[in-house]
Coordinates of C-alpha atoms in Angstrom, one line a residue:
Chain A
M1 CA 12.5 -37.5 107.5
A2 CA 10.0 -38.3 104.3
K3 CA 7.5 -40.8 104.3
G4 CA 6.6 -42.4 101.9
K5 CA 2.5 -41.6 101.6
G6 CA 1.2 -44.4 99.4
K7 CA 2.5 -47.9 98.0
R8 CA 5.8 -47.8 96.3
K9 CA 5.4 -49.4 93.4
G10 CA 8.5 -51.5 91.4
K11 CA 11.7 -52.2 92.8
G12 CA 12.8 -50.2 95.8
N13 CA 15.9 -49.0 94.2
S14 CA 14.2 -45.9 92.4
K15 CA 17.2 -44.2 90.7
K16 CA 16.1 -41.8 88.0
T17 CA 18.6 -42.4 85.5
K18 CA 20.2 -46.0 85.2
T19 CA 24.0 -46.4 84.8
R20 CA 24.6 -47.2 81.5
P21 CA 28.2 -48.7 80.1
L22 CA 30.2 -46.1 78.7
N23 CA 30.1 -47.5 75.5
P24 CA 27.0 -49.1 74.7
T25 CA 28.6 -50.8 71.6
S26 CA 29.9 -53.4 74.0
N27 CA 33.8 -53.3 73.8
C28 CA 33.8 -51.6 70.5
I29 CA 36.9 -49.1 70.2
F30 CA 34.3 -46.1 68.9
P31 CA 31.9 -44.8 70.6
R32 CA 28.2 -45.2 69.7
E33 CA 28.1 -41.8 67.8
I34 CA 30.8 -42.2 65.6
I35 CA 29.6 -45.8 64.6
S36 CA 26.1 -44.4 63.5
N37 CA 27.9 -41.6 61.3
I38 CA 30.2 -44.4 59.8
L39 CA 27.5 -46.9 59.0
S40 CA 25.1 -44.5 57.5
R41 CA 27.5 -43.9 54.8
L42 CA 27.3 -47.5 53.9
P43 CA 25.2 -49.1 51.1
V44 CA 21.9 -50.6 52.7
K45 CA 23.4 -54.4 50.8
T46 CA 26.5 -53.5 53.2
L47 CA 23.9 -52.9 56.0
L48 CA 21.9 -55.7 55.9
Q49 CA 25.1 -57.9 56.3
F50 CA 26.6 -55.7 58.9
R51 CA 23.0 -56.5 60.9
S52 CA 24.9 -59.5 62.1
V53 CA 27.7 -58.0 63.7
C54 CA 26.3 -57.5 67.1
K55 CA 22.8 -56.9 68.7
P56 CA 23.6 -53.3 69.2
W57 CA 24.2 -53.0 65.2
R58 CA 21.2 -55.0 64.3
N59 CA 19.3 -52.5 66.2
L60 CA 20.8 -49.5 65.4
I61 CA 20.3 -49.8 61.9
S62 CA 16.1 -50.6 62.0
K63 CA 15.9 -47.2 64.2
P64 CA 14.0 -44.4 62.4
N65 CA 16.7 -41.7 62.9
F66 CA 19.0 -43.8 61.7
I67 CA 17.0 -44.4 58.4
D68 CA 16.9 -40.6 57.7
T69 CA 20.2 -40.0 58.3
H70 CA 21.4 -42.6 56.1
F71 CA 18.9 -41.4 53.8
Y72 CA 20.6 -38.2 54.0
H73 CA 23.6 -39.2 52.8
S74 CA 22.6 -41.3 50.1
S75 CA 21.0 -38.4 48.5
S76 CA 23.4 -36.3 48.5
L77 CA 24.0 -34.9 45.2
Q78 CA 27.7 -36.7 43.7
H79 CA 29.1 -35.2 40.8
I80 CA 29.4 -38.5 39.3
G81 CA 25.8 -38.7 39.1
S82 CA 23.0 -40.3 41.0
P83 CA 21.3 -43.7 40.4
I84 CA 18.3 -44.1 37.6
L85 CA 15.6 -46.9 37.9
I86 CA 15.2 -48.1 34.3
H87 CA 11.9 -49.6 32.7
T88 CA 12.1 -51.5 29.3
Q89 CA 10.4 -54.1 27.6
H90 CA 11.6 -57.3 26.2
V91 CA 11.6 -57.1 22.3
K92 CA 10.4 -60.3 22.0
S93 CA 7.9 -61.2 25.1
S94 CA 6.8 -57.5 26.0
D95 CA 7.6 -58.4 29.5
H96 CA 8.5 -55.6 31.9
V97 CA 12.0 -55.3 33.2
L98 CA 13.2 -53.2 35.5
S99 CA 17.2 -52.1 35.7
L100 CA 19.0 -50.0 37.9
Y101 CA 22.3 -48.1 36.8
N102 CA 24.7 -47.4 39.2
P103 CA 27.0 -44.7 38.2
L104 CA 29.6 -45.1 41.3
E105 CA 30.0 -48.9 40.2
S106 CA 29.3 -47.9 36.3
S107 CA 26.8 -51.1 36.5
V108 CA 23.5 -52.2 35.3
V109 CA 21.7 -54.3 37.1
E110 CA 18.4 -56.4 36.3
L111 CA 16.2 -56.4 39.3
D112 CA 13.6 -59.1 40.3
N113 CA 10.2 -57.6 39.4
P114 CA 7.8 -57.6 42.2
F115 CA 4.6 -56.7 40.0
P116 CA 2.2 -59.3 39.6
F117 CA 3.6 -61.2 36.6
F118 CA -0.1 -62.3 35.2
F119 CA -0.7 -58.9 33.8
Q120 CA 0.8 -57.4 30.7
E121 CA 0.2 -53.7 31.5
M122 CA 2.8 -52.2 34.1
A123 CA 4.0 -48.5 34.6
V124 CA 6.3 -47.1 37.1
V125 CA 4.7 -44.5 38.8
G126 CA 8.0 -42.9 40.2
S127 CA 10.0 -43.3 43.0
C128 CA 10.8 -40.6 46.3
N129 CA 12.6 -41.7 49.8
G130 CA 13.6 -44.7 48.0
I131 CA 10.0 -46.3 47.7
V132 CA 9.1 -46.9 44.1
C133 CA 5.6 -47.1 43.2
L134 CA 4.2 -49.4 40.3
C135 CA 0.5 -49.9 38.8
K136 CA -1.6 -50.9 36.3
P137 CA -2.8 -48.3 33.6
P138 CA -5.4 -47.4 32.7
W139 CA -7.3 -48.3 35.8
G140 CA -4.6 -48.4 38.3
D141 CA -6.6 -51.3 39.7
V142 CA -2.9 -52.8 40.8
I143 CA -0.6 -50.9 43.0
T144 CA 2.4 -51.9 44.3
L145 CA 5.2 -50.4 46.8
W146 CA 8.5 -51.6 46.5
N147 CA 11.9 -50.9 47.9
P148 CA 14.3 -52.4 45.4
A149 CA 17.4 -51.8 47.8
M150 CA 15.6 -54.2 50.8
R151 CA 14.2 -56.1 48.0
Q152 CA 10.6 -56.0 50.0
S153 CA 7.2 -54.8 48.4
R154 CA 3.4 -55.0 49.3
N155 CA 0.4 -54.2 47.1
V156 CA -2.0 -51.9 48.0
Q157 CA -5.3 -52.5 48.3
L158 CA -7.8 -50.5 46.3
S159 CA -10.8 -47.4 47.4
K160 CA -13.6 -48.7 47.2
K161 CA -14.6 -46.5 44.4
K162 CA -14.8 -48.3 41.4
P163 CA -14.2 -46.7 38.4
L164 CA -17.2 -47.3 35.5
M165 CA -15.1 -48.1 32.5
G166 CA -17.9 -46.6 30.3
I167 CA -17.7 -43.5 31.9
Y168 CA -14.5 -42.7 33.2
S169 CA -11.4 -42.8 30.7
G170 CA -8.2 -44.0 33.3
V171 CA -6.9 -43.3 36.6
S172 CA -3.7 -41.4 37.2
I173 CA -1.7 -42.6 40.0
G174 CA 1.0 -40.5 41.9
L175 CA 2.9 -40.9 44.9
A176 CA 4.1 -38.6 47.7
Y177 CA 6.0 -38.6 50.9
D178 CA 5.0 -36.4 53.6
S179 CA 8.6 -36.3 55.8
Q180 CA 6.6 -34.3 58.8
E181 CA 4.6 -37.2 59.2
N182 CA 7.0 -39.8 57.7
D183 CA 4.3 -41.4 55.5
F184 CA 4.0 -42.2 51.9
L185 CA 1.1 -40.9 50.1
I186 CA -0.6 -42.6 46.9
L187 CA -2.7 -40.3 44.9
S188 CA -5.2 -41.6 42.7
L189 CA -7.0 -39.0 40.0
L190 CA -10.0 -40.4 38.6
G191 CA -10.8 -38.7 34.8
Y192 CA -13.7 -38.6 32.8
R193 CA -13.8 -39.8 29.6
K194 CA -14.8 -37.6 26.5
V195 CA -15.3 -34.6 28.7
I196 CA -12.0 -32.7 29.2
K197 CA -13.0 -30.0 31.2
V198 CA -14.3 -32.2 34.0
P199 CA -12.1 -32.6 36.8
D200 CA -10.4 -35.3 38.1
E201 CA -12.0 -37.1 41.2
V202 CA -8.8 -37.1 43.8
E203 CA -8.5 -39.9 46.3
M204 CA -5.4 -40.3 49.0
C205 CA -4.1 -43.4 50.5
S206 CA -2.1 -42.7 53.6
T207 CA 0.5 -46.1 53.9
K208 CA 0.6 -45.5 57.8
S209 CA -3.3 -46.3 57.5
F210 CA -4.0 -47.8 54.3
S211 CA -7.1 -46.3 53.9
W212 CA -8.5 -43.9 51.1
K213 CA -10.0 -40.2 51.2
K214 CA -11.6 -38.3 49.1
L215 CA -10.1 -34.9 48.4
K216 CA -11.1 -31.7 46.7
N217 CA -9.9 -30.7 43.5
E218 CA -10.2 -27.0 43.9
V219 CA -7.8 -26.3 40.6
G220 CA -10.2 -28.2 38.9
F221 CA -8.0 -29.6 36.7
R222 CA -8.0 -32.9 34.5
A223 CA -4.5 -35.1 34.4
L224 CA -3.0 -36.2 31.5
G225 CA -1.3 -39.7 31.4
F226 CA -1.7 -42.4 33.5
N227 CA 0.8 -41.6 36.4
C228 CA 2.5 -38.4 37.6
N229 CA 5.6 -37.0 35.6
V230 CA 8.1 -36.4 37.9
I231 CA 8.5 -36.5 41.7
I232 CA 10.7 -34.0 43.7
K233 CA 11.5 -34.2 47.2
G234 CA 8.3 -36.1 47.7
V235 CA 6.2 -33.7 45.7
P236 CA 4.6 -35.1 42.7
Y237 CA 4.0 -33.0 39.4
W238 CA 1.6 -33.8 36.8
S239 CA 0.8 -31.9 33.4
A240 CA -2.8 -31.0 33.1
M241 CA -5.9 -29.2 31.5
V242 CA -7.5 -26.9 33.1
E243 CA -10.2 -24.1 32.1
D244 CA -9.6 -21.1 34.1
E245 CA -9.9 -17.3 33.1
Y246 CA -7.4 -17.7 30.9
G247 CA -9.6 -20.3 29.0
L248 CA -8.5 -24.2 28.7
R249 CA -4.7 -24.6 28.6
E250 CA -2.1 -27.3 29.9
V251 CA -0.5 -26.4 33.3
L252 CA 1.3 -28.1 35.9
V253 CA 0.1 -29.2 39.1
Y254 CA 1.6 -30.7 42.2
F255 CA 0.6 -31.9 45.2
D256 CA 1.5 -29.8 48.5
V257 CA 2.2 -32.5 50.8
G258 CA 1.8 -30.4 54.0
R259 CA -1.7 -28.7 53.1
K260 CA -2.6 -31.8 51.5
V261 CA -4.3 -29.7 48.1
F262 CA -2.9 -29.0 44.6
E263 CA -1.7 -26.1 43.1
K264 CA -0.9 -25.1 39.6
L265 CA 2.2 -24.1 38.2
P266 CA 2.5 -22.4 34.5
M267 CA 4.2 -24.4 31.8
P268 CA 7.3 -22.6 30.0
G269 CA 6.8 -22.3 26.3
I270 CA 5.9 -25.0 24.6
T271 CA 5.1 -25.5 20.5
M272 CA 3.7 -27.7 18.0
E273 CA 7.3 -28.0 16.9
T274 CA 8.8 -28.9 20.3
K275 CA 8.8 -31.9 22.5
A276 CA 9.2 -31.4 26.4
H277 CA 9.9 -33.9 29.2
L278 CA 9.9 -33.1 33.2
V279 CA 12.7 -33.3 35.2
D280 CA 14.5 -33.3 38.4
L281 CA 17.0 -30.9 38.1
E282 CA 19.4 -30.8 41.7
D283 CA 15.6 -31.1 43.7
S284 CA 14.4 -28.2 41.2
L285 CA 11.5 -28.5 38.6
G286 CA 13.1 -28.4 35.5
M287 CA 12.2 -29.1 31.8
L288 CA 13.9 -30.0 28.7
I289 CA 12.6 -28.7 25.7
W290 CA 14.0 -29.9 22.0
A291 CA 12.6 -29.4 18.5
K292 CA 11.2 -32.4 17.2
T293 CA 13.5 -31.8 13.8
D294 CA 16.8 -31.5 16.0
K295 CA 18.5 -34.3 16.8
Y296 CA 21.3 -32.4 18.6
N297 CA 20.2 -29.5 20.8
V298 CA 18.3 -29.7 24.2
D299 CA 17.2 -26.2 26.2
V300 CA 17.1 -27.1 29.8
W301 CA 14.6 -25.0 31.8
V302 CA 14.9 -24.5 35.6
M303 CA 11.6 -23.2 37.9
D304 CA 12.4 -20.8 40.6
D305 CA 9.9 -20.5 43.2
E306 CA 10.3 -16.5 42.8
N307 CA 10.8 -16.1 39.5
G308 CA 9.0 -18.7 37.9
W309 CA 10.5 -20.5 34.7
S310 CA 13.6 -19.5 33.1
K311 CA 16.4 -20.9 30.5
K312 CA 19.1 -22.2 32.4
C313 CA 21.5 -23.4 29.1
N314 CA 21.0 -25.0 25.6
V315 CA 23.0 -27.7 25.4
G316 CA 24.3 -29.0 21.9
L317 CA 25.6 -33.1 21.9
V318 CA 28.3 -34.1 20.5
V319 CA 26.0 -37.4 19.0
G320 CA 22.5 -37.1 18.0
F321 CA 19.9 -38.9 19.6
D322 CA 16.4 -40.6 18.5
R323 CA 14.0 -39.4 22.3
I324 CA 15.6 -37.6 25.7
I325 CA 14.5 -39.4 28.1
G326 CA 15.6 -37.5 31.4
C327 CA 18.3 -36.3 33.3
L328 CA 19.8 -37.4 36.5
R329 CA 19.6 -35.1 39.3
N330 CA 22.8 -33.8 38.3
G331 CA 21.7 -32.8 35.4
D332 CA 23.5 -35.2 32.8
I333 CA 21.3 -35.6 30.1
V334 CA 19.9 -39.0 28.9
A335 CA 18.7 -40.0 25.7
E336 CA 18.0 -42.9 23.7
N337 CA 19.6 -43.5 20.0
E338 CA 17.8 -45.3 17.1
N339 CA 19.5 -48.3 18.1
G340 CA 17.8 -48.6 21.9
V341 CA 21.0 -47.7 23.4
L342 CA 20.9 -45.5 26.4
L343 CA 23.6 -42.2 26.2
L344 CA 24.6 -40.1 29.3
F345 CA 25.4 -36.4 27.9
D346 CA 27.5 -34.0 30.0
P347 CA 25.2 -31.0 30.2
V348 CA 28.3 -28.8 29.8
T349 CA 30.5 -29.9 27.1
G350 CA 27.7 -31.9 25.1
F351 CA 29.7 -35.1 25.3
V352 CA 28.8 -38.9 26.0
K353 CA 30.0 -39.8 29.1
T354 CA 28.3 -43.4 29.1
K355 CA 26.8 -45.9 27.3
L356 CA 23.8 -47.9 28.6
C357 CA 22.7 -50.7 26.9
I358 CA 19.9 -53.3 28.5
D359 CA 19.8 -56.8 27.0
N360 CA 16.8 -57.2 24.7
A361 CA 15.4 -54.0 25.3
K362 CA 12.5 -53.0 22.6
S363 CA 13.9 -50.1 21.2
G364 CA 11.6 -46.7 22.2
S365 CA 10.5 -48.6 25.3
S366 CA 13.0 -47.1 27.9
V367 CA 11.4 -44.8 30.5
I368 CA 14.1 -43.2 33.1
F369 CA 13.1 -42.2 37.1
N370 CA 15.6 -40.8 39.5
Y371 CA 16.1 -43.7 42.5
L372 CA 18.0 -43.3 46.0
E373 CA 18.8 -45.9 48.6
S374 CA 17.2 -46.3 51.6
L375 CA 16.4 -48.6 54.5
V376 CA 12.8 -47.4 55.0
M377 CA 10.1 -50.1 54.9
I378 CA 6.2 -49.6 54.8
R379 CA 4.2 -51.8 57.0
G380 CA 3.3 -54.9 55.3
M381 CA 6.0 -55.6 53.3
M382 CA 7.2 -58.9 52.2
P383 CA 10.7 -60.1 50.5
V384 CA 10.2 -59.9 46.4
K385 CA 9.9 -63.4 45.2
K386 CA 12.3 -64.3 42.6
Q387 CA 9.9 -64.5 38.6
T388 CA 11.3 -68.1 38.0
A389 CA 10.6 -69.7 34.3
R390 CA 7.7 -71.2 35.3
D391 CA 5.7 -68.6 36.3
K392 CA 6.8 -66.8 33.3
L393 CA 5.7 -69.3 31.0
A394 CA 2.3 -69.8 32.9
R395 CA 1.9 -66.3 31.6
E396 CA 3.1 -67.1 28.3
N397 CA 0.7 -69.7 27.9
L398 CA -2.3 -67.5 29.4
L399 CA -1.7 -64.7 27.0
K400 CA -1.7 -67.5 24.1
V401 CA -5.0 -68.6 24.8
G402 CA -6.2 -65.1 24.8
I403 CA -4.2 -64.2 21.4
N404 CA -4.5 -67.5 19.0
L405 CA -1.8 -65.9 16.5
K406 CA 0.6 -65.0 18.5
V407 CA 4.1 -66.7 18.3
I408 CA 6.2 -67.0 21.2
S409 CA 9.7 -67.5 20.7
T410 CA 12.1 -68.4 23.0
D411 CA 15.4 -69.7 23.5
D412 CA 14.8 -72.2 25.4
S413 CA 14.1 -75.9 23.8
R414 CA 12.5 -77.3 27.2
Q415 CA 9.8 -74.1 27.5
L416 CA 9.0 -74.5 23.5
D417 CA 7.9 -78.3 23.7
L418 CA 5.8 -77.7 27.0
A419 CA 4.0 -74.7 25.6
V420 CA 2.6 -76.8 22.7
Chain B
M1 CA 45.4 -9.6 59.8
S2 CA 43.8 -11.6 62.4
S3 CA 44.6 -11.1 66.0
T4 CA 47.3 -13.0 66.4
K5 CA 46.7 -14.9 69.8
L6 CA 48.2 -18.2 70.5
L7 CA 46.8 -20.8 72.5
T8 CA 48.9 -24.0 73.6
L9 CA 47.6 -27.2 73.8
K10 CA 49.5 -29.8 76.0
T11 CA 49.0 -33.6 74.9
S12 CA 48.9 -37.0 76.8
D13 CA 52.5 -37.4 76.8
G14 CA 53.6 -34.0 77.7
E15 CA 54.4 -32.2 74.2
E16 CA 53.3 -28.5 73.8
F17 CA 51.5 -27.0 70.8
K18 CA 51.3 -23.7 69.8
L19 CA 48.9 -22.5 67.9
D20 CA 46.7 -19.8 66.6
E21 CA 43.2 -19.6 68.5
A22 CA 42.0 -18.7 65.0
V23 CA 43.1 -22.1 63.5
A24 CA 42.4 -24.3 67.0
V25 CA 38.9 -23.3 67.7
K26 CA 37.6 -25.6 64.7
S27 CA 38.0 -28.0 67.6
Q28 CA 34.5 -27.1 69.4
A29 CA 35.8 -28.1 72.7
I30 CA 38.9 -25.6 72.5
K31 CA 36.2 -23.1 71.5
N32 CA 34.2 -23.7 74.4
M33 CA 37.3 -23.5 76.5
V34 CA 38.1 -20.3 75.2
E35 CA 34.6 -18.6 75.6
D36 CA 34.6 -19.9 78.9
D37 CA 38.1 -18.2 79.3
C38 CA 39.9 -20.8 80.9
V39 CA 42.8 -20.8 78.8
S40 CA 45.5 -18.9 80.5
N41 CA 47.6 -22.0 80.6
A42 CA 48.2 -24.7 78.6
I43 CA 45.0 -26.9 77.6
P44 CA 45.7 -30.1 78.5
L45 CA 44.3 -32.9 75.9
P46 CA 44.6 -35.8 77.7
N47 CA 42.9 -38.2 75.3
V48 CA 45.4 -37.2 72.3
D49 CA 48.6 -38.1 71.8
S50 CA 51.4 -35.8 70.0
K51 CA 51.8 -38.2 67.0
T52 CA 48.2 -37.3 66.1
M53 CA 48.0 -34.2 67.7
T54 CA 50.6 -32.8 64.8
K55 CA 48.2 -34.6 61.9
V56 CA 45.1 -32.7 63.4
I57 CA 46.9 -29.4 63.2
E58 CA 48.0 -30.1 59.8
Y59 CA 44.8 -30.6 58.8
W60 CA 43.6 -27.6 60.4
K61 CA 46.4 -25.5 58.9
K62 CA 45.7 -26.3 55.4
H63 CA 41.7 -25.8 56.1
S64 CA 42.5 -22.2 57.7
E65 CA 44.6 -21.4 54.4
E66 CA 43.2 -18.8 52.2
G67 CA 43.2 -18.8 48.4
V68 CA 43.0 -22.8 48.8
S69 CA 40.6 -24.1 46.0
K70 CA 38.2 -26.8 47.1
D71 CA 40.0 -29.1 44.2
Q72 CA 43.0 -28.5 46.2
L73 CA 41.7 -29.0 49.5
N74 CA 39.7 -32.1 48.3
D75 CA 43.1 -33.7 47.1
F76 CA 44.6 -32.6 50.3
D77 CA 42.2 -34.8 52.2
K78 CA 43.0 -37.9 50.3
G79 CA 46.4 -37.7 50.5
F80 CA 46.0 -36.9 54.4
L81 CA 43.7 -39.9 55.0
E82 CA 45.7 -42.5 53.0
V83 CA 47.2 -43.9 56.6
H84 CA 47.1 -46.8 58.3
H85 CA 43.9 -47.9 59.9
S86 CA 45.4 -47.7 63.4
V87 CA 46.5 -43.9 62.5
L88 CA 42.9 -43.5 61.1
Y89 CA 41.1 -44.6 64.1
D90 CA 43.1 -42.5 66.2
L91 CA 42.5 -39.9 64.3
L92 CA 39.0 -40.6 64.5
L93 CA 39.2 -40.7 68.2
A94 CA 41.3 -37.2 68.8
A95 CA 38.5 -35.2 66.2
N96 CA 35.7 -36.6 68.0
Y97 CA 37.1 -35.5 71.6
L98 CA 38.1 -32.5 70.3
N99 CA 34.6 -32.1 68.8
D100 CA 35.3 -30.9 65.4
K101 CA 32.7 -32.1 63.3
E102 CA 33.8 -31.4 59.6
L103 CA 37.2 -33.8 60.7
V104 CA 34.7 -36.1 62.0
D105 CA 32.7 -36.6 58.8
V106 CA 35.3 -36.8 56.6
I107 CA 37.3 -39.5 58.6
C108 CA 34.0 -41.5 59.2
Q109 CA 33.5 -41.1 55.2
E110 CA 37.0 -43.0 54.8
V111 CA 36.4 -45.5 57.0
A112 CA 33.0 -46.0 55.8
D113 CA 34.2 -46.6 52.5
R114 CA 37.1 -49.1 53.8
I115 CA 34.8 -51.4 55.1
K116 CA 32.4 -51.4 52.5
G117 CA 33.3 -54.8 51.5
K118 CA 34.3 -56.7 54.9
T119 CA 32.5 -59.7 56.3
P120 CA 31.1 -59.3 59.7
E121 CA 33.7 -61.2 61.5
E122 CA 36.3 -59.1 59.8
I123 CA 34.0 -56.1 61.1
R124 CA 34.1 -57.7 64.7
K125 CA 37.8 -58.1 64.3
E126 CA 38.3 -54.5 63.2
F127 CA 36.3 -53.0 65.5
D128 CA 36.7 -55.2 68.3
I129 CA 33.6 -56.3 68.7
K130 CA 32.2 -58.9 70.7
N131 CA 29.8 -61.3 69.0
D132 CA 26.8 -61.2 71.3
F133 CA 24.6 -63.8 68.9
T134 CA 24.1 -67.3 69.5
P135 CA 24.9 -69.5 66.2
E136 CA 21.2 -69.7 65.9
E137 CA 20.2 -66.2 66.2
E138 CA 22.7 -65.2 63.8
E139 CA 22.0 -67.9 61.1
K140 CA 18.5 -66.3 61.7
I141 CA 19.6 -62.5 60.7
R142 CA 21.4 -64.3 57.8
Q143 CA 18.5 -66.0 56.5
E144 CA 16.1 -62.9 56.6
N145 CA 18.1 -61.2 54.1
A146 CA 20.0 -63.9 52.2
W147 CA 21.0 -62.7 49.0
A148 CA 23.0 -59.7 50.4
F149 CA 25.4 -62.3 51.7
D150 CA 26.6 -63.5 48.3

């Protein structure tokens, strides 16, 4: 007969396994795994409604494992195409407009812009794992992280290192995702003015701790542009200048999220006569290259880990374009014509699949980004407030004070009266 | 020719189905029994009725056929899933019981597509779920994402 030695803590009945009801989702006709399987295939908006079905469903929808499985389904390649975020500027007010194209519903919807409305400059850094990063060029002194599907956002506190505007030429911002740590990372690359050979100073912010950390730039590169060119599977890529044994040249760099270092990649053959655009091609690094004078042909290049760059195909477009602005993950090429209309081309046949028109978009201002829905939330995110007409008017007045001769045109006669 | 070992499956209503072992092992549950070598007699499937088993076997046979293109399989699946929701749910429970992951995933996708536009109350009726929120709690959840409900 065993005698207990010490004091028994807790209740007397120390069963190791609690008896759980066979069907934790109360009296539901399906077991929990089936419910989880079904729910993980639904759009975010539907799941936000279904949170109110019962407590087990509400709890399930916020579990990290469920969010991961849900994102997995959200990101599975559809032949119909994947969603794109479109950044345009209003033709009259230059307001930054963010819209979402959903190929499953063939719809373009304008989203509430979470970026502080006071600022005239805004750039979209890119999107990965359901999070979109917005920043204010050229100093990256306002950074916003946004989940459009959840309509929540937060601003990121800046690093203590202040760029001295006389000395530095600007900051290039990148977004990455560390799947091992389930951590979104923001990269800030500080570039020196005039001296292009001086490597960028790199800082990284983890959204787990929201603290900035200096990183080494062993590649010694200098990023071109105010944000990374493309983000593929959580890895940001930049076109950059580097000086090495081959001389001063343009290369690609990417951030190895696991090792927290940058790596170099070669660029495929581009010349003064061609233009290039980095893209995400079915989760591989791709590049669209076209001759400046040719309005109908685009070369599609793909980067292979082992063999490097190779030309995948040439696409002859049935209709001429003004600018190539990217492609969907499934390869559909997106171009803008001279009227500012976006055209989606089938990369095999060259035919136009869809036309997208953003109301009042300034021609030549469209920038697109691959985007996938996720339930993921970053600590401190709050609901995005709608920009009211009042806010817009306040900004117009601020601009008016700064730029005396600016003509503000508005269709709203009430606003005109107040503006005088 | 693959080994033509036949298995006998016995459903809840006493009907027996004879099936090639090569096809039947799409069910991980049956596969385990074959590997544990306890299939000398009919395999009892007390959780599946004959009507549902017929449908499952129809799916397994089509997905075991040679020379069927991906498009043809997709077309077959589409037609296969065009059934009343009660039949669909029985199929899902059977596929889960038989542990055929591929069939479970295909049916779950179909169910998801069907319930996408339903309200929470319709969902409760559909799946026989009790509302364990108080009216105040339910209202609070709605307010957290009010925009999603319009």
